[in-house]
Short mmCIF file of C-alpha atoms (C1' of nucleotides) in Angstrom, two decimals:
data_model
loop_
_atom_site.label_atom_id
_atom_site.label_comp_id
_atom_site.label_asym_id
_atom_site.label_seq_id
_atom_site.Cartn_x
_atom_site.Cartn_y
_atom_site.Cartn_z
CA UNK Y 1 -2.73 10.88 14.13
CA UNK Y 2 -2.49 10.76 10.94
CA UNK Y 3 -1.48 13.43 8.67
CA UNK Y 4 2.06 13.91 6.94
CA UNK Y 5 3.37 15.90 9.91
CA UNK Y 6 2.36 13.61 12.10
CA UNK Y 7 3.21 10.69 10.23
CA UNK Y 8 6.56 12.35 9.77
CA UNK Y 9 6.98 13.08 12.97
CA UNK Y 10 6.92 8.46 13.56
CA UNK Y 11 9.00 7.82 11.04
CA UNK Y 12 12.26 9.88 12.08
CA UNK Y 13 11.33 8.43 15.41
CA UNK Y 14 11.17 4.98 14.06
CA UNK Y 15 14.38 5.79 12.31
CA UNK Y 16 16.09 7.14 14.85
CA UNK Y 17 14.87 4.07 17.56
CA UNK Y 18 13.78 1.11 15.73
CA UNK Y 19 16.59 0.76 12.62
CA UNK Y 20 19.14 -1.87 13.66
CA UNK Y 21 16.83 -4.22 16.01
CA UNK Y 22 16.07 -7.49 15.59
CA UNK Y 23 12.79 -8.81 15.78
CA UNK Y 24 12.13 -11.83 18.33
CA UNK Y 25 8.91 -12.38 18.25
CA UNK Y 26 5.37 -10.88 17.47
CA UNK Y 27 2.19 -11.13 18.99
CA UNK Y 28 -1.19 -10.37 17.36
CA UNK Y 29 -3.86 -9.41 19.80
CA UNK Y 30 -6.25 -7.88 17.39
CA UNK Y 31 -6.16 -10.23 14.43
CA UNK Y 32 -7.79 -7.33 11.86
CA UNK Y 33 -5.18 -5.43 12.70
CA UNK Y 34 -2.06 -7.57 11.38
CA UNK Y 35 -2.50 -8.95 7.93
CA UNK Y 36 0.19 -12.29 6.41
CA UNK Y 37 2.55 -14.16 8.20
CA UNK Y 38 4.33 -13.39 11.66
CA UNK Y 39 7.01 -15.84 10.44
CA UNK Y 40 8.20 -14.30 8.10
CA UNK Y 41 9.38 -11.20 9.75
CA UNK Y 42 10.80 -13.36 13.10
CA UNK Y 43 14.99 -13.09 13.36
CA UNK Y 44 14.94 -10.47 10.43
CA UNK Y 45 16.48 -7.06 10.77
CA UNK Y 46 15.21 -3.46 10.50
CA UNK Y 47 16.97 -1.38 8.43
CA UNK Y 48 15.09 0.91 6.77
CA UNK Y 49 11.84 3.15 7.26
CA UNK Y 50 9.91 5.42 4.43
CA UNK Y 51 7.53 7.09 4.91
CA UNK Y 52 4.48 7.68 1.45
CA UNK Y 53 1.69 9.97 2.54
CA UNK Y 54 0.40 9.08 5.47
CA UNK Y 55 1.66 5.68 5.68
CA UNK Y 56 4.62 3.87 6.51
CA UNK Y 57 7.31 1.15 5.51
CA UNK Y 58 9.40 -0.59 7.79
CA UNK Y 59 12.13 -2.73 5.68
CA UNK Y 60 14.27 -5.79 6.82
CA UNK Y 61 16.26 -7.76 5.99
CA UNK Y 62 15.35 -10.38 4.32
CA UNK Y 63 13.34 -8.43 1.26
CA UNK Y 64 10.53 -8.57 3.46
CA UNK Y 65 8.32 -5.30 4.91
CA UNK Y 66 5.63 -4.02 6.84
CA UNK Y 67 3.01 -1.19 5.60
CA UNK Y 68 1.36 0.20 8.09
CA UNK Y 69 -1.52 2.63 7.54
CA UNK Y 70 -2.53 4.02 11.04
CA UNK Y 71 -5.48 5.74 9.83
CA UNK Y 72 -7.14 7.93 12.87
CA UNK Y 73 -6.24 6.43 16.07
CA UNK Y 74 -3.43 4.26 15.80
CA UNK Y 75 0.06 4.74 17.69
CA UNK Y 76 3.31 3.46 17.76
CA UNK Y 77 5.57 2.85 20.74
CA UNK Y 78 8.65 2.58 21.25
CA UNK Y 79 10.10 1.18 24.44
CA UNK Y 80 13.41 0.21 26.03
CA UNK Y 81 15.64 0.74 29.26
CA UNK Y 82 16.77 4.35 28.26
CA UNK Y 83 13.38 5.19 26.87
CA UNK Y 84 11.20 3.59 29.39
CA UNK Y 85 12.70 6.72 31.74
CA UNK Y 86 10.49 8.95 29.23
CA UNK Y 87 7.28 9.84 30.71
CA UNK Y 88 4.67 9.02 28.11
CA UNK Y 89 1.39 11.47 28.22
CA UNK Y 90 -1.31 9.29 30.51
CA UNK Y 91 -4.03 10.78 29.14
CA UNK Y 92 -3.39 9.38 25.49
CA UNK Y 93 -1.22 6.14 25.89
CA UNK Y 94 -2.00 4.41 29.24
CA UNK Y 95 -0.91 0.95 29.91
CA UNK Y 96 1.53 -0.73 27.88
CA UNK Y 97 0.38 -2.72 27.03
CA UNK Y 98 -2.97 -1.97 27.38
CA UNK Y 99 -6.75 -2.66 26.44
CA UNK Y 100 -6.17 -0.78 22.96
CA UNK Y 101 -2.96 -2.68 22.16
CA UNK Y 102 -3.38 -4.50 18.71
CA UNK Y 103 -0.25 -5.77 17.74
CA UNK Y 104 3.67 -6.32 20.10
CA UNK Y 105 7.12 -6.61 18.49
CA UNK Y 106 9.34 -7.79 21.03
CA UNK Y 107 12.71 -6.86 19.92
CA UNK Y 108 16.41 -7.57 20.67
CA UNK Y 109 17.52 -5.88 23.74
CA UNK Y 110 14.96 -5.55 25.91
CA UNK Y 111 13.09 -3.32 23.48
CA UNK Y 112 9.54 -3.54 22.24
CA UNK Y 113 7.14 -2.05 19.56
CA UNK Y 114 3.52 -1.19 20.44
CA UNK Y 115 0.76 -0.82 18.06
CA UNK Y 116 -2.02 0.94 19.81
CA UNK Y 117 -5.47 1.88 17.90
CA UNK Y 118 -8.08 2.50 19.48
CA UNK Y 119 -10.89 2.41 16.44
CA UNK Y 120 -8.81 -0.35 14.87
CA UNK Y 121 -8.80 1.60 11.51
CA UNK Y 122 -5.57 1.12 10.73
CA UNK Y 123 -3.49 -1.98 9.78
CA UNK Y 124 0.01 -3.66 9.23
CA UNK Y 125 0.72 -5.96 6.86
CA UNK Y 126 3.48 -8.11 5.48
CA UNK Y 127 4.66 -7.15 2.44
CA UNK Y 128 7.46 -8.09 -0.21
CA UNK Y 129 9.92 -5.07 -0.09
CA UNK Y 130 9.36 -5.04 -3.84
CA UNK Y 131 5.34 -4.60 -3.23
CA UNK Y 132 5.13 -1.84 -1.77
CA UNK Y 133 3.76 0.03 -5.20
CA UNK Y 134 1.08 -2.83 -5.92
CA UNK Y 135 -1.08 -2.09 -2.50
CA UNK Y 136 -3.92 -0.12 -2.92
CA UNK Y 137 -3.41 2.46 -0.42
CA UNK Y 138 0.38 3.31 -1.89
CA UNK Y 139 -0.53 2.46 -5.46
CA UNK Y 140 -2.88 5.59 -5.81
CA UNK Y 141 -1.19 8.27 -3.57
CA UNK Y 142 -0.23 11.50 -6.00
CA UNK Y 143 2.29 13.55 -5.58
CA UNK Y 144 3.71 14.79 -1.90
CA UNK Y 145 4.11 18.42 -0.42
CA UNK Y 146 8.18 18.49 -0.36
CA UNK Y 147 8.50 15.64 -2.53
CA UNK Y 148 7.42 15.43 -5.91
CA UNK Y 149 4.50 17.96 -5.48
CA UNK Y 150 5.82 21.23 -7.72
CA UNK Y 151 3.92 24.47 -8.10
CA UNK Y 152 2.86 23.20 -11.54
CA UNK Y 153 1.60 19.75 -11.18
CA UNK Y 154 -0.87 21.48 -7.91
CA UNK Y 155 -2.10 23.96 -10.67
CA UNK Y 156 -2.77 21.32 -12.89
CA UNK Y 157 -4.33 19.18 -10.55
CA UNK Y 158 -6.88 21.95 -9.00
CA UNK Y 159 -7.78 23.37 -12.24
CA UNK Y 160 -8.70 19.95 -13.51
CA UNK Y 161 -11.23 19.58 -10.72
CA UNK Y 162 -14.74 20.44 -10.19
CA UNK Y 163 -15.36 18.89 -6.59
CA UNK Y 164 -14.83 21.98 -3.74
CA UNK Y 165 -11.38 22.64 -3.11
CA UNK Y 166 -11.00 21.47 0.63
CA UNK Y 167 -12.47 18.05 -0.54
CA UNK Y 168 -9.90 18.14 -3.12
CA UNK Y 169 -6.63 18.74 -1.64
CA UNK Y 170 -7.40 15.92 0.84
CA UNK Y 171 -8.05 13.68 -1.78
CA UNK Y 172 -4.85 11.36 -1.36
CA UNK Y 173 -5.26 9.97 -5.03
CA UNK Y 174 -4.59 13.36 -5.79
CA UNK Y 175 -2.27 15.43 -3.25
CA UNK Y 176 -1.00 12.82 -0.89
CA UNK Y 177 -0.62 13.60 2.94
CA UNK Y 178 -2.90 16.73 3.56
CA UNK Y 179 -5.98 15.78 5.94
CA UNK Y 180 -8.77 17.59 7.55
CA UNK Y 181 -6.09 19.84 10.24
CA UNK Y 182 -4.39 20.98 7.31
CA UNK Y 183 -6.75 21.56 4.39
CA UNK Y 184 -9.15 23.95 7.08
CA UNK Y 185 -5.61 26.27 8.63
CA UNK Y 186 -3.96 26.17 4.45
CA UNK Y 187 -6.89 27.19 3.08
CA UNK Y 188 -7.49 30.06 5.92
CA UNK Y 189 -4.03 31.16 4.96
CA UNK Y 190 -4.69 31.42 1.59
CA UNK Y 191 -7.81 33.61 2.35
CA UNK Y 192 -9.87 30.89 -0.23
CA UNK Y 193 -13.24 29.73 0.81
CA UNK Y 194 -13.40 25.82 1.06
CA UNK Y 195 -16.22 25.34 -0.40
CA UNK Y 196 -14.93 27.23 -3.55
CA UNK Y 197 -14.75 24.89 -7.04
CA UNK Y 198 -11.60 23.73 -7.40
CA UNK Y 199 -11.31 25.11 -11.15
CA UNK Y 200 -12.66 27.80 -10.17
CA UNK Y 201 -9.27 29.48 -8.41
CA UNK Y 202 -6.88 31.70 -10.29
CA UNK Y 203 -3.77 31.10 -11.11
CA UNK Y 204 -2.23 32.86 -7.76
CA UNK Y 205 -5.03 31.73 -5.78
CA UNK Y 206 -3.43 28.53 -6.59
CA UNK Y 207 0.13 29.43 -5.76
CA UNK Y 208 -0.71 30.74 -2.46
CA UNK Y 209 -2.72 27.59 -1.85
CA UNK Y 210 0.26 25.66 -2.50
CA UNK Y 211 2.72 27.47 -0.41
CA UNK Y 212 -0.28 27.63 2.34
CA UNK Y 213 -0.15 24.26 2.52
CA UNK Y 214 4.01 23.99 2.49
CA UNK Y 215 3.76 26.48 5.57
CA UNK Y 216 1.50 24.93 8.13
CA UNK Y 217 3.38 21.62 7.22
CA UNK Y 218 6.28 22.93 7.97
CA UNK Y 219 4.83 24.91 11.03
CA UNK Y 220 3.13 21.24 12.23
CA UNK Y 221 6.50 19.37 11.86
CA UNK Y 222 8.40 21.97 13.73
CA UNK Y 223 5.92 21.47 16.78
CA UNK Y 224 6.29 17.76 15.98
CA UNK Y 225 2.53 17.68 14.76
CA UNK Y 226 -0.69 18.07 15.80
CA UNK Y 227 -2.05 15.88 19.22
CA UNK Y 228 -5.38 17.03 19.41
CA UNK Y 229 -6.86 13.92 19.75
CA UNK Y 230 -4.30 10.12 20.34
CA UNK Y 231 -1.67 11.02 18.26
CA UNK Y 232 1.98 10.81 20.71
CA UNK Y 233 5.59 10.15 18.29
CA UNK Y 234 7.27 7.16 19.19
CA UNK Y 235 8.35 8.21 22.51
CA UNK Y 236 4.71 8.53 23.32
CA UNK Y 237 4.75 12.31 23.78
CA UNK Y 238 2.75 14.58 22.43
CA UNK Y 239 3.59 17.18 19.62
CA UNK Y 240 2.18 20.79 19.98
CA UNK Y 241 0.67 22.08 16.85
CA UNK Y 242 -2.91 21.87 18.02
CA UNK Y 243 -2.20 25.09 20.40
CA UNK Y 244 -1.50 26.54 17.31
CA UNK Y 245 -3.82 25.95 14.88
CA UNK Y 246 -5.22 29.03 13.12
CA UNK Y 247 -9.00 27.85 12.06
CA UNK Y 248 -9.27 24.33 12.92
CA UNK Y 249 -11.12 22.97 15.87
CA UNK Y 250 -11.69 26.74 16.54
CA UNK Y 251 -15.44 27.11 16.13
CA UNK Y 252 -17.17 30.56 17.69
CA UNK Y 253 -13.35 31.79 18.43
CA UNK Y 254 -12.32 34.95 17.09
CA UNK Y 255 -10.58 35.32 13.33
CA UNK Y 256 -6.90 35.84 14.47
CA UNK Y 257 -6.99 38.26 11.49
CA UNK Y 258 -10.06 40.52 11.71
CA UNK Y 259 -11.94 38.98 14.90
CA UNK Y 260 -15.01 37.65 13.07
CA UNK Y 261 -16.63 34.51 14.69
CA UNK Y 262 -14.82 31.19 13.23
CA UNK Y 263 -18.00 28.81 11.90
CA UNK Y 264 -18.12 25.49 11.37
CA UNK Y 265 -19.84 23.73 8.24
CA UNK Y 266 -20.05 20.22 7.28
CA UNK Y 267 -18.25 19.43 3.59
CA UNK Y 268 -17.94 16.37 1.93
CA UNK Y 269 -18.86 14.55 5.60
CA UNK Y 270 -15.98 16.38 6.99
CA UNK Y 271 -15.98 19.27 9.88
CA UNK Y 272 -14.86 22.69 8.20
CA UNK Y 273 -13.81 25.93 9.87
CA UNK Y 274 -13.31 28.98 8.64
CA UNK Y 275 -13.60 32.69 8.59
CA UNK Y 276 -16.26 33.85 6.44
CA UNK Y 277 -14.96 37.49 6.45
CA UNK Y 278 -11.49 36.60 5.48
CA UNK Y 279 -12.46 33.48 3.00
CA UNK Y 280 -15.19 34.78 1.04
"C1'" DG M 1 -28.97 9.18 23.52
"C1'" DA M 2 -27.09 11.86 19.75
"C1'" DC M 3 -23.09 13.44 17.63
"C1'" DA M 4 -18.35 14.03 16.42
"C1'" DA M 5 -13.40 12.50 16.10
"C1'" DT M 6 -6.42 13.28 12.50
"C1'" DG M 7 -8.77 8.42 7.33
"C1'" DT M 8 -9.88 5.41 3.59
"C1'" DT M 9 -12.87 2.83 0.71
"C1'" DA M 10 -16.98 0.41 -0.98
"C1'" DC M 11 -20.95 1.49 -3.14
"C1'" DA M 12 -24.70 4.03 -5.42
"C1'" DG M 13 -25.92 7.42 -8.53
"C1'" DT M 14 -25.10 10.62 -12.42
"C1'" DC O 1 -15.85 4.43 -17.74
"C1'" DA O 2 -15.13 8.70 -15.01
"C1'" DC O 3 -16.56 11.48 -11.55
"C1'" DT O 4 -19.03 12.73 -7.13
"C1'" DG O 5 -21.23 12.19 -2.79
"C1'" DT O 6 -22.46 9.31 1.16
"C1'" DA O 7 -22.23 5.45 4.30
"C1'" DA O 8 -19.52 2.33 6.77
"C1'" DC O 9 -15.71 0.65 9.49
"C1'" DA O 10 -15.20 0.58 15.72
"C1'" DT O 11 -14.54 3.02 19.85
"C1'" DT O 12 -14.56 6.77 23.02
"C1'" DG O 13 -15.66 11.23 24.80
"C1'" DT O 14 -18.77 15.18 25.24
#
DNA sequence: GACAATGTTACAGT
DNA sequence: CACTGTAACATTGT
């Protein structure tokens, strides 16, 4: 799942869901996927999520939290009497739990957390509340689209850069939260070719980067992110951007802007579409 | 069988 | 040391 959006998307369903259960028990089925001690979190309290990048926080309490990182395949469940009604999407959940089931919170009242992944990738670990900054993953990120990510600081950061733009902007070190969905459709929108030198955009080149990026965001959270592959929100539905993607995934498809044939190039190990008409 | 898939990081090389 | 590019992680689907 796995890009802000997306990641997003979890954590106001985690918020809205999880916060204010009571965790009974937990049960590790994938040991590489759960990381300290189970005890530790048993009888404690949720009561807060937060969301850095694209990973996640869940707080309780007792000072204690989990950071979970679900890197490409992971998903989390929610389940309980009203929300067992909910028809999860088949085709990208299946049992609960089931063979890709890592990790089960079994909460107070009848309710239960699932974490799914089916490349186990991504982890959860237990954390000291006050820790959070000292992991690796969330010591590095750089500044967020709507957070702390102004105009200025993304002109700054691209012009400092040599490596090709798309490479850059997914760097999370860097700009935290874009991936591979949104570096190929923000880029398209900005008309700038991907594999362009960072330092070698202009000034607006740069602005209109920056607010490319704000805008398919923005677009992806209002469809409640992108599910072309296992990413379903807590309720295990999917989200909808992927029928509206502009470049991405869209190889030998028209341009939706002058028709020319969307290719596909490999950068940095990473699939890349664009239009080489509109993105020169 | 080969290749690709929303991500991150360890490692090698410059 | 800083920066850059590539391979690896594990599994499934085409």
């Amino acid at each position: 799942m796995p890009e802000l959006p997306e990641v997003e998307t979890i954590k106001l369903g985690l918020q809205k869901y999880l916060v204010g259960h009571r965790i009974e028990s937990t049960i590790v089925l994938n040991p590489k996927s759960f990381e300290g001690s189970v005890k530790k979190i048993v009888n404690t309290k949720i009561i807060k999520i937060h969301r850095f990048g694209k990973g996640l926080i869940i707080d309780f309490d007792n000072k204690k939290s989990l950071a979970i990182h679900i890197k490409m395949t992971g998903q989390l469940i929610f389940r309980d009497e009203k929300t067992k009604k909910i028809v999860v999407d088949k085709s990208k959940v299946g049992e609960l739990p089931g063979k890709h089931t890592r990790v089960i919170f079994h909460l107070d009242k009848k309710a239960i957390l699932y974490f799914n992944d089916i490349r186990k990738f991504g982890w959860i670990r237990v954390i000291n509340s006050n820790e959070v900054d000292s992991l690796p993953f969330f010591k590095n990120l750089g500044p967020e689209p709507f957070k702390d990510l102004t105009e200025e600081k993304f002109v700054l950061i691209v012009s400092a850069s040599k490596i090709a733009i798309k490479p850059l902007i997914m760097d999370q070190k860097k700009i935290a939260g874009v991936g591979n969905i949104y570096a190929n459709d923000a880029l398209f929108l900005a008309k700038i070719n991907p594999k362009r030198k960072a330092n070698s955009l202009s000034l607006n080149e740069c602005r209109l980067l920056y607010k490319s990026i704000l805008e398919v965001m923005e677009k992806s959270l209002r469809f409640g992110g992108s599910s072309e592959n296992t990413y379903v929100n807590v309720l295990g539905t999917t989200g909808e951007y992927q029928r509206h993607t502009l470049v991405y995934g869209k190889k030998g498809e028209k341009c939706i802007n002058c028709s020319e044939e969307i290719i596909r190039i490999v950068i940095g190990g990473r699939s890349t579409f664009f239009c080489p008409k509109c993105q020169q």
